[in-house]
Amino acid sequence: MTATTALLVIDVQIAFDEPVWGAPNNPAALDNINRLIRGWQDADQPIVLIRHDSIEPGSPLTAGTPGNAFYPILDGVEPALRVVKSVNSAFHGDVDLHEWLLANAVDSIVLSSIQTNMCVETTARVGGNLGHRVSVALDATRTFDLTGPDGAILTADELTRATATNLHGGGFARIVTTEQALEELAT
């Protein structure tokens, strides 16, 4: 039996260009997400597109608003599954992602996304807790600075490092590069 690895593309939506978020880190994230998508398509492996439909009033991610749409790099992508969610974890959406992965004999998942420290980290933690082999292509994610309860600001790069440390150190996920994920897919 051939191993199946699903690529989860989480919340790659136009709303994240809105000034409310601030400037993103990792300007190469969208290019790396695009490289992963093309690699998965070439390998005929499943791609799961996950969209955040916010239920917060006035959110730029509200369903039906221009910001809710996916970035153009996802135009023409025919996913094996679409998931719509209103929380951080892709495992808590309108489709039972966990059951779908099991039913389709998916051996492992690779995550790419916007926001590293929010939906990527939460999805990786839940996926790891559910027993999935999770990898995060960290250079195919991006995030924004965030203010803590004490008023201190953590930069997007600091948050990305913290997410990598949390996921690796907690045993939730492997941290890989786009290149590593593509190399592993080819083997």
PDB file of C-alpha atoms in Angstrom, residues 41-105:
ATOM      1  CA  GLN A  41      -0.786  17.888  -7.191  1.00  0.00           C
ATOM      2  CA  ASP A  42       2.170  16.383  -9.079  1.00  0.00           C
ATOM      3  CA  ALA A  43       2.333  13.491  -6.582  1.00  0.00           C
ATOM      4  CA  ASP A  44      -1.445  12.966  -6.764  1.00  0.00           C
ATOM      5  CA  GLN A  45      -1.738  13.300  -2.998  1.00  0.00           C
ATOM      6  CA  PRO A  46      -4.786  14.813  -1.263  1.00  0.00           C
ATOM      7  CA  ILE A  47      -5.071  18.511  -0.568  1.00  0.00           C
ATOM      8  CA  VAL A  48      -7.490  19.773   2.062  1.00  0.00           C
ATOM      9  CA  LEU A  49      -8.544  23.436   1.829  1.00  0.00           C
ATOM     10  CA  ILE A  50      -9.702  24.926   5.111  1.00  0.00           C
ATOM     11  CA  ARG A  51     -11.475  28.283   5.283  1.00  0.00           C
ATOM     12  CA  HIS A  52     -12.187  30.346   8.371  1.00  0.00           C
ATOM     13  CA  ASP A  53     -15.701  31.812   8.426  1.00  0.00           C
ATOM     14  CA  SER A  54     -15.620  34.199  11.364  1.00  0.00           C
ATOM     15  CA  ILE A  55     -18.697  34.655  13.511  1.00  0.00           C
ATOM     16  CA  GLU A  56     -17.240  37.817  15.088  1.00  0.00           C
ATOM     17  CA  PRO A  57     -19.147  40.947  14.042  1.00  0.00           C
ATOM     18  CA  GLY A  58     -17.154  43.078  11.611  1.00  0.00           C
ATOM     19  CA  SER A  59     -14.408  40.507  11.068  1.00  0.00           C
ATOM     20  CA  PRO A  60     -12.682  40.695   7.678  1.00  0.00           C
ATOM     21  CA  LEU A  61     -13.037  36.873   7.629  1.00  0.00           C
ATOM     22  CA  THR A  62     -16.856  36.964   7.707  1.00  0.00           C
ATOM     23  CA  ALA A  63     -18.471  34.614   5.185  1.00  0.00           C
ATOM     24  CA  GLY A  64     -19.542  36.378   2.020  1.00  0.00           C
ATOM     25  CA  THR A  65     -17.121  39.278   2.388  1.00  0.00           C
ATOM     26  CA  PRO A  66     -14.261  39.827  -0.091  1.00  0.00           C
ATOM     27  CA  GLY A  67     -11.696  39.002   2.605  1.00  0.00           C
ATOM     28  CA  ASN A  68     -13.206  35.574   3.162  1.00  0.00           C
ATOM     29  CA  ALA A  69     -12.060  34.441  -0.282  1.00  0.00           C
ATOM     30  CA  PHE A  70      -8.921  32.363  -0.729  1.00  0.00           C
ATOM     31  CA  TYR A  71      -5.759  33.922  -2.147  1.00  0.00           C
ATOM     32  CA  PRO A  72      -5.481  33.509  -5.937  1.00  0.00           C
ATOM     33  CA  ILE A  73      -2.759  30.851  -5.510  1.00  0.00           C
ATOM     34  CA  LEU A  74      -5.618  28.493  -4.659  1.00  0.00           C
ATOM     35  CA  ASP A  75      -7.519  29.228  -7.891  1.00  0.00           C
ATOM     36  CA  GLY A  76      -7.991  26.004  -9.811  1.00  0.00           C
ATOM     37  CA  VAL A  77      -6.980  23.755  -6.911  1.00  0.00           C
ATOM     38  CA  GLU A  78      -9.354  20.788  -6.738  1.00  0.00           C
ATOM     39  CA  PRO A  79      -9.143  19.673  -3.135  1.00  0.00           C
ATOM     40  CA  ALA A  80      -9.957  16.198  -1.918  1.00  0.00           C
ATOM     41  CA  LEU A  81     -11.864  17.899   0.901  1.00  0.00           C
ATOM     42  CA  ARG A  82     -13.049  21.365   1.893  1.00  0.00           C
ATOM     43  CA  VAL A  83     -13.512  22.267   5.547  1.00  0.00           C
ATOM     44  CA  VAL A  84     -15.180  25.421   6.861  1.00  0.00           C
ATOM     45  CA  LYS A  85     -14.544  26.372  10.472  1.00  0.00           C
ATOM     46  CA  SER A  86     -15.168  29.259  12.850  1.00  0.00           C
ATOM     47  CA  VAL A  87     -12.547  28.295  15.456  1.00  0.00           C
ATOM     48  CA  ASN A  88      -8.789  27.776  15.321  1.00  0.00           C
ATOM     49  CA  SER A  89      -8.615  24.007  14.844  1.00  0.00           C
ATOM     50  CA  ALA A  90      -9.336  22.522  11.437  1.00  0.00           C
ATOM     51  CA  PHE A  91     -10.468  19.437  13.340  1.00  0.00           C
ATOM     52  CA  HIS A  92     -13.499  21.396  14.595  1.00  0.00           C
ATOM     53  CA  GLY A  93     -15.144  22.370  11.330  1.00  0.00           C
ATOM     54  CA  ASP A  94     -18.206  21.463   9.317  1.00  0.00           C
ATOM     55  CA  VAL A  95     -16.579  18.163   8.298  1.00  0.00           C
ATOM     56  CA  ASP A  96     -15.074  15.679  10.742  1.00  0.00           C
ATOM     57  CA  LEU A  97     -11.488  15.954   9.474  1.00  0.00           C
ATOM     58  CA  HIS A  98     -10.245  13.247  11.834  1.00  0.00           C
ATOM     59  CA  GLU A  99     -12.784  10.724  10.504  1.00  0.00           C
ATOM     60  CA  TRP A 100     -12.087  11.736   6.906  1.00  0.00           C
ATOM     61  CA  LEU A 101      -8.345  11.191   7.371  1.00  0.00           C
ATOM     62  CA  LEU A 102      -8.974   7.752   8.887  1.00  0.00           C
ATOM     63  CA  ALA A 103     -11.546   6.756   6.241  1.00  0.00           C
ATOM     64  CA  ASN A 104      -9.125   7.732   3.464  1.00  0.00           C
ATOM     65  CA  ALA A 105      -6.122   5.933   4.994  1.00  0.00           C
TER      66      ALA A 105
END
